[in-house]
Amino acid sequence: MKEITYLEAIHEALDEALSNDEKVYLLGEDIGVYGGGFGATKGLLEKYGAGRIRSTPISESAITGVAVGSAMTGMRPIMELQFSDFVTIAMDQLVNQAAKIHYMYGGSTKVPLVMRTAAGSGTGAAAQHSQSLENWLAHVPGLKVVQPSCAYDAKGLLHAAVEDNNPVMFYEHKLLYPLKEEVPESKFLIPLGVAAVKRAGSDLTIVATGIMVHKAIAAAEILAQSGIEAEIIDPRTLVPLDEDTILRSVAKTRRLLVVTEAVKRSGFGGEIAAVVAESDLSMQLLAPIMRLGGKAIPIPCQQDLEYAAVPQIEDIVKSAMKQMDAFKGGLV
Amino acid sequence: MFTYDRVLNKCKKGRVEMKLANEAGFSNNDFIEMYRKMWQIRIFEETLEQLYKNGEIHGTMHLCTGQEATAAGSAGLLRKQDWITSTHRNHGHSIAKGTSIEAMLAEILGKKTGTNQGKGGSMHIADPDHGHLGSNGIVGAGFPIAAGAALTAQMNGTDQVVICYSGDGATNEGSFHEAMNLASLWHLPVIYFVENNQYGMSTATADSMNIRHISQRSQSYGIEGITIDGNDLIEVINTTFRAIQKAQSGGGPTLIEAMTYRYCGHSKSDQRLYRKKTEEQWWQDNFDPIKRTKKTLLEHGILTKEECAQIPLVVQTEIKAAVVKVRKDPKPDLTDLETQVYAE
Ligand SMILES: Cc1ncc(C[n+]2csc(CCOP(=O)(O)OP(=O)(O)O)c2C)c(N)n1
Ligand SMILES: [Mg+2]
């Protein structure tokens, strides 16, 4: 194992996928000499040539459509959308084409593609380059949605995404790119649909996605000082969602706080909350389920505003405390 | 505004006189086979019309009656391993590419035995085993998908080609322009075959674009564009054949604009208030692709009058038999509802 960054982990997985399977190829804007929007494809052009590292015109609809058409005919494209916000322009090909083809064509065709994209706020890129729209695609049957929170997961999940025979949406968070941890040097797979318990605890379950996993862990350390042990669950993939791991944790803690960066309203946090609310556990909860998510505003540019737009460590601590206080001395 | 005859005359003047001994090297039998395909398409559509009237079809459908030459003369040239992508108006392309008429009928009648196991219906006929990558309900979505399939052929070093069918209206979508540019840039073996049937739903081409020929649009992307008489089977064959050869020899895409006309309404709800009955009649009297092909085949002694009369009768009998058979086929089971959302 070697300590590498999240970005390097993605790069490594791409490199290994390209060298393992000649049907794998990359396409996207500026993925050649430039190395892709955030550098994930650096050096791959030199290694694999322009035939497999296909830098494209600025044409998100065509990039996605080409990925779909080539996937239908036997290739395994990995496309890069520079910013996840641009999914609006690729949307028809993802939602009406990639997601539906297998079912609509009676199972006769597969669309094994990976859409990699950089998401999230915190870089001052403002409203059109900072969103977390993964919930849009999680809503669409036929797509899988992956949201790795650390380098290890990024590598293992990307390999699993490439080997999956379905369109997989792979959300990378921009602020996670420089984060380092130990990652196996050779190829390994983390199956899609298996959540990770990122911290064990018995008092309260915090289900957090993407970058919020890190904030939740930091919050848990603070909570621990007051004797509150939070269990942190990272679903890692929104679709398929590992409901069992979430339910198992809540069965133990009987408290649930869900944290996403994406706007809370109509967000995926509601889905996770509903998994518990609709289960038998809902009658045994010690506190109402709580959700934290982005405010219902476009992401602003100015640093203080941007910071306040999405959940932060102190928000998680506060909500967790509230959870612990709920029904104190009342129901049990 | 109705300008087809002007357009037609103009493009006819520009082209070399086609001989029946055409560039694709067709034998007499090949021509007869194409003629039969045109009848299959015509009678298939007429049969659907009847089945719809009987209340046997759930959902809408878009018939291509009048557009038989564009389908037969282009998809009919492809080999099984070549690919097509098609549109909501796909029945002609599907039949011409070799998809089973019986399986199409079954699909449209909502049977488990259909091309898409009853999950697609008329608008989504797909048959990858015959190189039919699928028909699309989203106008313009096929342009980049076809480019993607062509990229597969190019990357694998095969000589497969892709024909991407679309209507005139679809070329106003952004995806058309993005895909044209990319296909040209990468010299992809794809043929963009636009059936200009004068209307996108109710909107005449003159009301949706400020150019005379859709083929002109190719100029912006550095690819060859050509406008042809889409109701002249021989012209369709020759133009498509040349485009296929070009694609196979690394010459990249071609944009073919084939002038044609749909006899029916856009879909089942169209009362055709945007055009005159006299216009429809004019097309049927003067430019019907089947009548014109028949005339050519008779003139060249490829078929006798009797043989000509025989072909539609045989096709009619075959399709009737298919209807009788397919009606008895099973519907999809409710256990099929949630299968095939994800591939294994
Ligand atoms: C993206 C999209 N916009 C609109 C429609 C509705 N629609 C279906 S077919 C059609 C007309 C298409 O015209 P054209 O491309 O000329 O094809 P034609 O029907 O004439 O064969 C329209 C507007 C659609 N299905 N998809
Ligand atoms: Mg049209």
XYZ file of C-alpha atoms and ligand atoms in Angstrom:
703
model
C 0.000 0.000 0.000
C 1.107 3.474 -0.810
C -0.196 6.803 0.343
C -1.752 8.593 -2.614
C -4.342 11.293 -3.165
C -7.950 10.806 -4.215
C -7.008 12.268 -7.593
C -4.082 9.874 -7.954
C -6.326 6.986 -6.982
C -8.677 7.878 -9.801
C -5.772 8.268 -12.178
C -4.438 4.874 -11.151
C -7.778 3.187 -11.668
C -8.122 4.756 -15.110
C -4.613 3.673 -16.022
C -5.200 0.111 -14.845
C -8.580 -0.107 -16.575
C -7.039 1.086 -19.829
C -4.206 -1.403 -19.622
C -6.427 -4.335 -18.588
C -9.097 -4.023 -21.236
C -8.578 -2.710 -24.730
C -12.292 -1.925 -24.997
C -11.887 0.757 -22.345
C -11.247 4.228 -23.694
C -11.586 7.768 -22.356
C -13.325 10.733 -23.871
C -13.988 14.246 -22.711
C -12.947 17.842 -23.064
C -9.234 18.585 -22.618
C -8.421 15.130 -21.293
C -5.275 14.867 -23.445
C -2.195 17.031 -22.929
C -4.098 19.153 -20.432
C -4.895 16.098 -18.341
C -8.609 16.676 -17.858
C -10.415 19.345 -15.885
C -8.690 18.442 -12.600
C -5.733 16.412 -13.801
C -7.100 12.875 -13.468
C -6.042 11.882 -16.990
C -2.548 13.406 -16.936
C 0.005 11.294 -18.764
C -2.535 8.869 -20.192
C -2.409 10.372 -23.677
C 1.332 9.775 -23.806
C 0.839 6.213 -22.636
C -2.212 5.140 -24.620
C -2.306 7.511 -27.575
C -4.986 9.732 -29.022
C -6.989 6.738 -30.235
C -7.945 5.778 -26.688
C -7.595 9.099 -24.907
C -10.011 11.088 -27.015
C -10.028 14.787 -26.357
C -13.263 16.166 -27.728
C -14.793 19.447 -28.810
C -16.916 21.222 -26.178
C -19.997 19.162 -26.960
C -21.441 17.489 -23.879
C -24.409 16.112 -25.718
C -22.212 14.555 -28.396
C -19.640 13.262 -25.903
C -22.330 11.505 -23.927
C -24.121 10.252 -27.030
C -20.901 8.876 -28.479
C -20.219 7.143 -25.188
C -23.710 5.612 -25.323
C -23.418 4.504 -28.954
C -19.994 2.985 -28.517
C -21.015 1.270 -25.277
C -24.009 -0.258 -27.054
C -21.673 -1.719 -29.653
C -19.121 -3.300 -27.371
C -16.787 -0.584 -26.091
C -16.420 0.485 -22.448
C -16.159 4.261 -22.541
C -15.225 6.354 -19.520
C -16.322 9.891 -20.193
C -15.362 12.963 -18.238
C -17.734 15.853 -17.718
C -15.493 18.689 -16.563
C -18.047 19.910 -14.037
C -21.066 18.013 -12.849
C -23.151 21.134 -13.484
C -22.834 20.445 -17.216
C -24.947 17.370 -16.807
C -27.817 19.616 -17.858
C -26.444 19.494 -21.399
C -25.745 15.779 -21.311
C -29.051 15.018 -19.664
C -30.987 13.619 -22.598
C -28.299 11.128 -23.449
C -28.006 10.022 -19.813
C -31.636 10.006 -18.801
C -33.569 9.211 -21.945
C -30.934 7.104 -23.656
C -28.331 5.435 -21.437
C -30.715 4.737 -18.574
C -33.543 3.363 -20.665
C -31.953 1.440 -23.503
C -31.541 -1.899 -21.743
C -35.147 -2.008 -20.557
C -36.828 -0.250 -23.476
C -35.072 -2.505 -25.980
C -36.192 -5.611 -24.149
C -32.827 -6.455 -22.619
C -31.161 -6.809 -26.011
C -28.569 -4.058 -25.515
C -26.242 -3.048 -22.706
C -24.754 0.379 -22.076
C -21.598 -0.127 -20.014
C -20.344 3.418 -19.650
C -18.903 5.465 -16.822
C -19.577 9.170 -16.525
C -16.923 10.726 -14.279
C -17.519 14.235 -13.117
C -16.297 16.799 -10.593
C -18.941 18.074 -8.204
C -19.398 20.176 -5.142
C -18.744 23.615 -3.706
C -15.869 25.125 -1.798
C -13.696 26.378 -4.622
C -15.344 29.761 -5.125
C -16.498 28.689 -8.571
C -20.011 29.972 -7.826
C -23.450 28.914 -8.916
C -22.753 27.132 -12.205
C -19.638 25.197 -11.199
C -20.361 24.063 -7.652
C -23.522 22.032 -7.538
C -24.211 18.575 -6.183
C -26.824 17.220 -8.555
C -26.265 13.510 -7.994
C -29.801 13.154 -6.729
C -31.158 14.023 -10.179
C -29.574 10.940 -11.637
C -30.245 8.754 -8.606
C -33.913 9.323 -9.382
C -33.656 7.690 -12.786
C -34.109 3.915 -12.970
C -31.390 2.353 -15.093
C -28.521 4.499 -13.837
C -26.163 3.688 -10.992
C -24.743 6.509 -8.899
C -21.424 6.368 -7.080
C -20.057 9.007 -4.709
C -16.683 8.062 -3.245
C -15.491 9.960 -0.189
C -11.866 8.838 -0.021
C -8.966 7.697 -2.176
C -9.291 4.029 -1.305
C -12.975 3.962 -2.154
C -12.456 6.059 -5.286
C -10.093 3.510 -6.757
C -12.047 0.411 -5.839
C -15.366 1.895 -6.848
C -14.062 3.218 -10.159
C -12.855 -0.247 -11.075
C -16.243 -1.669 -10.162
C -17.949 1.047 -12.194
C -15.874 0.262 -15.272
C -16.648 -3.439 -14.988
C -20.363 -2.868 -14.465
C -22.554 -3.471 -17.506
C -24.707 -0.419 -16.815
C -24.293 3.329 -17.082
C -22.572 4.412 -13.866
C -22.456 8.052 -12.773
C -19.267 8.647 -10.805
C -19.277 11.796 -8.674
C -15.909 13.088 -7.533
C -15.746 15.959 -5.078
C -13.311 18.696 -6.037
C -12.161 19.325 -2.464
C -11.373 15.644 -1.994
C -8.862 15.453 -4.871
C -5.816 16.323 -2.696
C -6.765 14.103 0.278
C -4.287 11.310 0.887
C -4.546 7.840 2.310
C -3.162 4.372 1.814
C -4.424 2.639 -1.284
C -3.387 -0.745 -2.694
C -1.090 -0.312 -5.665
C -2.750 -2.941 -7.810
C -6.296 -3.250 -9.007
C -9.076 -4.042 -6.531
C -12.852 -3.745 -6.621
C -15.345 -2.379 -4.124
C -18.718 -3.752 -5.169
C -21.390 -1.148 -5.908
C -24.116 -1.202 -3.272
C -21.978 -1.847 -0.201
C -21.837 0.930 2.389
C -18.848 1.533 4.645
C -18.953 2.093 8.383
C -16.418 4.896 8.600
C -16.567 5.177 12.363
C -18.182 2.880 14.864
C -20.426 4.290 17.579
C -23.477 3.383 19.596
C -25.341 6.591 20.363
C -26.355 7.981 17.009
C -26.072 7.070 13.346
C -24.868 9.713 10.950
C -25.305 8.769 7.306
C -23.159 11.139 5.268
C -22.315 11.213 1.585
C -19.250 12.424 -0.318
C -17.294 15.145 1.378
C -19.773 15.210 4.257
C -18.276 11.931 5.464
C -15.159 13.865 6.472
C -17.151 16.592 8.154
C -19.190 13.992 9.998
C -16.052 12.249 11.213
C -14.643 15.570 12.441
C -17.947 16.285 14.162
C -17.885 12.835 15.763
C -14.512 13.573 17.315
C -15.972 16.699 18.899
C -19.065 14.819 20.046
C -16.857 12.145 21.597
C -15.471 14.765 23.940
C -18.982 15.060 25.379
C -19.267 11.299 25.585
C -21.439 10.920 22.463
C -20.311 8.145 20.146
C -21.578 8.620 16.630
C -21.517 5.852 14.039
C -20.719 7.190 10.588
C -22.097 5.352 7.572
C -20.963 6.232 4.074
C -23.331 4.654 1.555
C -20.611 5.090 -1.138
C -23.197 4.360 -3.827
C -26.603 6.009 -3.865
C -27.805 3.507 -6.456
C -27.768 0.737 -5.509
C -28.248 1.803 -1.896
C -27.098 -0.487 0.890
C -30.169 -0.153 3.073
C -29.196 -3.059 5.306
C -26.079 -1.405 6.678
C -28.027 1.766 7.449
C -30.844 -0.123 9.127
C -28.452 -2.285 11.095
C -26.746 0.803 12.471
C -29.983 2.592 13.339
C -31.285 -0.559 15.012
C -28.324 -0.195 17.344
C -28.313 3.588 17.890
C -32.022 4.367 17.403
C -31.099 7.828 16.177
C -30.518 9.014 12.599
C -28.964 12.165 11.211
C -28.461 12.383 7.447
C -25.945 14.808 5.963
C -25.525 15.688 2.306
C -23.935 18.664 0.584
C -26.691 18.669 -2.023
C -29.631 20.987 -1.441
C -31.750 19.418 1.280
C -35.067 20.048 -0.444
C -35.920 17.021 -2.592
C -32.430 15.717 -1.971
C -31.144 12.191 -1.487
C -31.053 12.706 2.270
C -34.822 12.439 2.186
C -34.507 9.035 0.577
C -32.169 7.777 3.261
C -34.438 9.172 5.960
C -37.378 7.405 4.340
C -35.570 4.074 4.364
C -35.577 4.261 8.152
C -38.944 5.992 8.490
C -40.635 3.269 6.469
C -38.970 0.455 8.388
C -40.130 -1.123 11.647
C -37.386 0.832 13.348
C -39.346 4.041 13.020
C -41.409 3.089 16.069
C -38.297 2.579 18.138
C -36.459 5.796 17.400
C -35.326 7.882 20.342
C -35.455 11.113 18.329
C -37.058 12.334 15.133
C -34.917 11.699 12.064
C -32.973 14.799 11.060
C -31.547 15.908 7.750
C -28.823 18.398 7.008
C -28.280 19.556 3.460
C -27.368 22.522 1.349
C -29.549 25.608 1.652
C -32.082 26.081 -1.148
C -29.984 28.728 -2.890
C -27.570 28.853 -5.820
C -24.012 28.427 -4.476
C -22.597 31.947 -3.958
C -19.019 32.919 -4.755
C -17.935 34.905 -1.704
C -16.127 32.663 0.748
C -18.215 33.257 3.878
C -21.435 32.911 1.967
C -20.238 29.806 0.201
C -19.220 28.291 3.545
C -22.631 28.985 4.997
C -24.454 27.491 2.015
C -23.703 23.855 2.858
C -23.509 21.874 6.117
C -20.327 22.327 8.125
C -18.823 20.465 11.071
C -20.460 22.743 13.631
C -23.883 22.215 12.037
C -23.446 18.478 12.343
C -22.358 18.764 15.972
C -25.343 20.963 16.751
C -27.834 18.642 15.078
C -26.329 15.614 16.730
C -26.638 17.285 20.128
C -30.235 18.076 19.370
C -30.836 14.445 18.473
C -29.364 13.351 21.774
C -31.519 15.829 23.661
C -34.766 14.921 21.981
C -37.388 13.272 24.124
C -34.996 13.427 27.042
C -36.720 11.798 29.910
C -39.768 11.207 27.753
C -40.327 8.277 25.450
C -38.078 5.291 25.730
C -44.687 27.413 -48.572
C -44.461 24.461 -50.887
C -41.278 24.353 -52.885
C -40.549 20.716 -53.452
C -40.761 20.756 -57.249
C -38.322 23.636 -57.480
C -35.915 21.873 -55.183
C -36.327 18.655 -57.064
C -35.691 20.188 -60.464
C -32.658 21.916 -59.148
C -31.080 18.847 -57.694
C -31.975 16.764 -60.745
C -30.239 19.143 -63.073
C -27.069 18.879 -61.059
C -26.801 15.127 -61.050
C -25.432 12.710 -63.553
C -27.948 10.584 -65.348
C -28.237 7.319 -63.409
C -28.269 4.123 -65.338
C -30.145 1.200 -63.956
C -26.923 -0.779 -64.151
C -26.079 1.076 -60.990
C -22.965 1.636 -58.968
C -23.907 -0.871 -56.309
C -23.678 -3.599 -58.950
C -27.222 -4.787 -58.428
C -28.492 -7.817 -60.270
C -32.067 -7.954 -61.489
C -32.891 -10.088 -58.494
C -31.518 -7.477 -56.132
C -33.855 -4.929 -57.661
C -36.793 -7.262 -57.354
C -35.902 -7.869 -53.725
C -35.847 -4.122 -53.043
C -39.137 -3.660 -54.797
C -40.577 -6.396 -52.602
C -39.181 -4.657 -49.508
C -40.909 -1.437 -50.521
C -44.180 -3.305 -50.725
C -43.537 -4.940 -47.379
C -43.098 -1.508 -45.826
C -46.197 -0.089 -47.537
C -48.423 -3.012 -46.618
C -47.011 -3.240 -43.093
C -47.990 0.387 -42.501
C -51.425 -0.061 -44.062
C -51.960 -3.110 -41.900
C -51.046 -1.162 -38.779
C -53.462 1.558 -39.775
C -56.214 -1.047 -39.911
C -55.183 -2.669 -36.634
C -55.186 0.739 -35.017
C -58.685 1.406 -36.276
C -59.727 -1.949 -34.831
C -58.460 -0.765 -31.458
C -55.797 -3.449 -31.355
C -52.859 -1.065 -30.863
C -52.161 0.627 -27.563
C -50.217 3.847 -28.044
C -49.411 6.022 -30.977
C -47.423 5.252 -34.095
C -45.724 7.153 -36.887
C -46.192 5.651 -40.311
C -43.771 6.065 -43.202
C -46.130 5.383 -46.087
C -44.701 7.236 -49.075
C -41.132 7.017 -47.770
C -40.412 3.455 -48.886
C -37.586 4.252 -51.307
C -35.473 6.112 -48.766
C -35.606 3.174 -46.375
C -35.237 0.299 -48.836
C -32.608 1.997 -50.998
C -30.332 2.789 -48.062
C -30.713 0.276 -45.197
C -31.263 -2.315 -47.909
C -27.615 -1.885 -48.941
C -26.194 -2.654 -45.537
C -24.851 -5.967 -44.377
C -26.058 -7.570 -41.178
C -22.980 -6.365 -39.288
C -23.532 -2.751 -40.312
C -25.584 -0.612 -37.989
C -28.503 1.765 -38.147
C -30.093 4.087 -35.624
C -33.644 5.159 -36.285
C -36.404 7.433 -35.130
C -40.041 7.442 -34.108
C -40.761 6.841 -37.820
C -38.714 3.653 -37.996
C -40.823 0.886 -39.493
C -39.377 1.275 -42.988
C -35.781 1.380 -41.763
C -36.358 -1.594 -39.488
C -37.875 -3.742 -42.213
C -35.210 -2.708 -44.701
C -32.445 -3.570 -42.223
C -33.809 -7.071 -41.870
C -35.770 -6.984 -38.632
C -38.509 -9.590 -38.650
C -41.884 -8.208 -39.625
C -43.531 -10.704 -37.350
C -41.460 -9.584 -34.350
C -42.228 -5.944 -35.157
C -45.921 -6.673 -35.373
C -45.723 -8.520 -32.080
C -43.973 -5.564 -30.480
C -46.555 -3.106 -31.727
C -49.378 -5.360 -30.570
C -47.759 -5.544 -27.127
C -46.611 -9.140 -27.197
C -43.831 -10.795 -25.255
C -42.557 -12.139 -28.585
C -41.942 -8.632 -29.884
C -38.559 -7.221 -30.807
C -38.425 -5.475 -27.413
C -40.518 -8.025 -25.504
C -43.375 -5.559 -25.496
C -41.452 -2.937 -23.550
C -40.787 -0.562 -26.407
C -43.684 -0.427 -28.829
C -43.745 1.173 -32.257
C -41.394 4.050 -31.496
C -38.547 1.994 -30.039
C -38.109 -0.989 -32.343
C -34.595 -2.355 -31.780
C -32.907 -5.456 -33.089
C -29.163 -5.538 -32.439
C -28.880 -9.037 -33.909
C -29.606 -7.479 -37.273
C -27.518 -4.377 -36.655
C -30.512 -2.286 -35.677
C -29.284 -0.334 -32.653
C -32.698 1.027 -31.870
C -35.310 3.636 -32.629
C -35.631 6.753 -30.598
C -38.504 8.769 -29.214
C -36.288 11.754 -28.577
C -35.962 13.762 -31.763
C -32.265 14.136 -32.599
C -30.916 11.748 -29.971
C -29.626 9.277 -32.524
C -27.035 11.597 -34.074
C -24.317 11.186 -31.431
C -25.267 7.580 -30.690
C -24.653 6.685 -34.334
C -21.321 8.490 -34.157
C -20.486 6.376 -31.117
C -21.246 3.155 -32.973
C -19.123 4.397 -35.865
C -16.330 5.061 -33.389
C -16.563 1.445 -32.249
C -16.120 0.309 -35.857
C -13.196 2.659 -36.313
C -11.464 1.670 -33.067
C -11.918 -2.030 -33.819
C -10.623 -1.525 -37.353
C -13.648 -3.173 -38.974
C -15.311 -1.993 -42.179
C -18.720 -1.619 -40.536
C -20.667 1.519 -41.356
C -23.553 3.204 -39.590
C -26.575 4.877 -41.144
C -28.226 7.372 -38.826
C -31.766 8.165 -39.918
C -33.499 11.366 -39.004
C -36.204 13.671 -40.174
C -35.828 17.232 -41.446
C -37.074 18.709 -38.187
C -34.450 16.865 -36.163
C -31.634 18.767 -37.849
C -32.685 21.841 -35.869
C -31.643 20.107 -32.659
C -28.276 20.988 -31.137
C -27.316 17.316 -31.034
C -27.287 17.266 -34.842
C -24.664 19.968 -34.999
C -22.519 18.587 -32.188
C -22.545 15.133 -33.717
C -21.821 16.351 -37.268
C -18.812 18.269 -36.045
C -17.440 15.374 -34.038
C -18.100 12.772 -36.735
C -16.326 14.946 -39.261
C -13.413 15.682 -36.953
C -12.839 11.990 -36.276
C -13.656 10.830 -39.843
C -16.215 8.410 -38.487
C -17.833 5.874 -40.833
C -21.348 7.205 -40.369
C -23.913 8.368 -42.897
C -26.420 10.937 -41.758
C -29.485 10.146 -43.809
C -32.116 12.857 -43.450
C -35.536 12.064 -44.801
C -36.861 15.473 -45.660
C -40.552 14.736 -45.791
C -41.285 18.476 -45.803
C -42.669 18.660 -42.287
C -41.760 18.134 -38.678
C -45.207 17.410 -37.307
C -47.103 20.461 -38.603
C -44.106 22.685 -39.246
C -42.955 22.989 -42.844
C -39.197 23.057 -43.343
C -39.464 26.595 -44.739
C -40.927 27.638 -41.398
C -38.190 26.009 -39.347
C -34.981 26.915 -41.146
C -33.733 29.730 -43.289
C -31.850 27.678 -45.842
C -32.967 25.987 -49.042
C -31.355 22.596 -48.495
C -30.597 20.790 -45.256
C -27.559 19.356 -47.018
C -26.044 22.839 -46.908
C -25.609 22.376 -43.187
C -22.806 19.902 -43.856
C -20.604 22.715 -45.129
C -20.120 24.113 -41.642
C -18.615 20.823 -40.559
C -16.381 20.084 -43.510
C -18.318 17.117 -44.750
C -20.006 16.371 -48.025
C -23.720 17.073 -48.227
C -26.040 16.110 -51.028
C -29.728 16.570 -51.728
C -31.377 13.804 -53.701
C -34.785 12.715 -54.918
C -35.654 10.343 -52.092
C -38.539 8.839 -53.996
C -36.242 7.642 -56.758
C -35.005 4.267 -55.570
C -32.058 4.197 -57.955
C -30.867 7.591 -56.849
C -31.120 6.592 -53.198
C -29.176 3.409 -53.873
C -26.413 5.141 -55.788
C -25.956 7.981 -53.349
C -25.974 5.748 -50.309
C -23.656 3.270 -51.963
C -21.130 6.006 -52.644
C -21.397 7.263 -49.081
C -20.849 3.741 -47.751
C -17.761 3.275 -49.878
C -16.422 6.609 -48.764
C -17.030 5.778 -45.113
C -15.319 2.415 -45.484
C -12.255 3.930 -47.069
C -11.732 6.410 -44.244
C -13.409 9.323 -45.990
C -15.675 10.058 -43.042
C -19.324 10.984 -42.864
C -21.766 12.134 -45.537
C -24.963 14.071 -45.056
C -27.653 12.849 -47.422
C -30.854 14.825 -47.631
C -33.479 12.734 -49.376
C -36.568 14.654 -50.478
C -39.719 12.669 -49.814
C -43.229 12.919 -48.439
C -45.237 11.163 -45.776
C -48.726 10.328 -46.943
C -50.271 9.905 -43.517
C -50.485 12.321 -40.679
C -47.546 12.754 -38.327
C -49.006 10.308 -35.830
C -52.396 8.950 -34.996
C -53.739 12.250 -33.708
C -52.874 14.397 -36.741
C -55.707 15.823 -38.840
C -53.241 17.377 -41.326
C -54.755 20.863 -41.113
C -51.430 22.419 -42.102
C -51.429 21.137 -45.653
C -53.807 20.816 -48.558
C -55.353 17.617 -49.819
C -54.300 18.702 -53.316
C -50.678 18.721 -52.226
C -50.980 15.211 -50.868
C -52.650 14.079 -54.061
C -50.000 15.718 -56.198
C -47.298 13.725 -54.466
C -49.149 10.472 -54.697
C -49.953 10.973 -58.381
C -46.537 12.141 -59.494
C -43.881 10.926 -57.115
C -45.017 7.703 -55.525
C -41.825 5.721 -54.965
C -43.440 2.343 -55.536
C -45.139 3.343 -58.781
C -41.936 4.895 -60.033
C -39.861 1.846 -59.207
C -42.409 -0.385 -60.855
C -42.267 1.720 -64.001
C -38.480 1.501 -64.110
C -38.460 -2.238 -63.569
C -41.038 -2.724 -66.318
C -39.214 -0.442 -68.731
C -35.997 -2.364 -68.253
C -37.707 -5.693 -68.571
C -36.658 -6.718 -65.082
C -40.196 -7.661 -64.191
C -43.275 -8.426 -66.254
C -46.624 -6.787 -65.541
C -47.893 -10.046 -64.070
C -44.914 -10.410 -61.771
C -45.343 -6.837 -60.650
C -48.935 -7.483 -59.742
C -47.993 -10.673 -57.946
C -45.505 -9.184 -55.484
C -47.903 -7.067 -53.385
C -50.392 -9.917 -53.296
C -47.828 -12.303 -51.898
C -46.642 -9.725 -49.358
C -50.219 -9.009 -48.349
C -50.831 -12.701 -47.705
C -47.635 -13.030 -45.671
C -48.394 -10.050 -43.463
C -51.991 -11.162 -42.968
C -50.728 -14.530 -41.833
C -48.299 -12.840 -39.472
C -51.134 -10.845 -37.910
C -53.201 -13.960 -37.359
C -50.241 -15.715 -35.784
C -49.063 -12.826 -33.611
C -52.515 -12.120 -32.227
C -52.284 -15.453 -30.432
C -48.865 -14.677 -28.947
C -48.624 -14.170 -25.193
C -48.522 -10.730 -23.608
C -45.589 -9.919 -21.344
C -46.120 -11.289 -17.889
C -46.342 -8.960 -14.909
C -43.214 -10.684 -13.647
C -41.435 -8.987 -16.576
C -42.306 -5.540 -15.247
C -39.242 -5.030 -13.101
C -36.733 -7.119 -15.021
C -34.096 -5.676 -17.373
C -33.859 -2.322 -15.589
C -30.184 -3.157 -15.068
C -28.009 -5.447 -17.136
C -26.321 -8.402 -15.425
C -36.730 16.282 -28.303
C -38.090 16.130 -28.859
N -38.803 17.224 -29.181
C -40.047 17.088 -29.686
C -40.612 15.864 -29.861
C -42.042 15.724 -30.392
N -41.939 15.281 -31.804
C -41.955 13.994 -32.155
S -41.695 13.749 -33.761
C -41.639 15.409 -34.061
C -41.416 15.911 -35.441
C -40.142 15.423 -36.001
O -40.000 15.896 -37.298
P -38.937 15.296 -38.282
O -37.603 15.244 -37.624
O -39.023 16.036 -39.553
O -39.377 13.777 -38.487
P -40.711 13.207 -39.165
O -41.724 13.052 -38.086
O -41.134 14.162 -40.188
O -40.318 11.891 -39.721
C -41.810 16.116 -32.879
C -41.822 17.580 -32.776
C -39.844 14.754 -29.484
N -40.321 13.516 -29.575
N -38.579 14.906 -29.025
Mg -40.117 15.566 -41.264
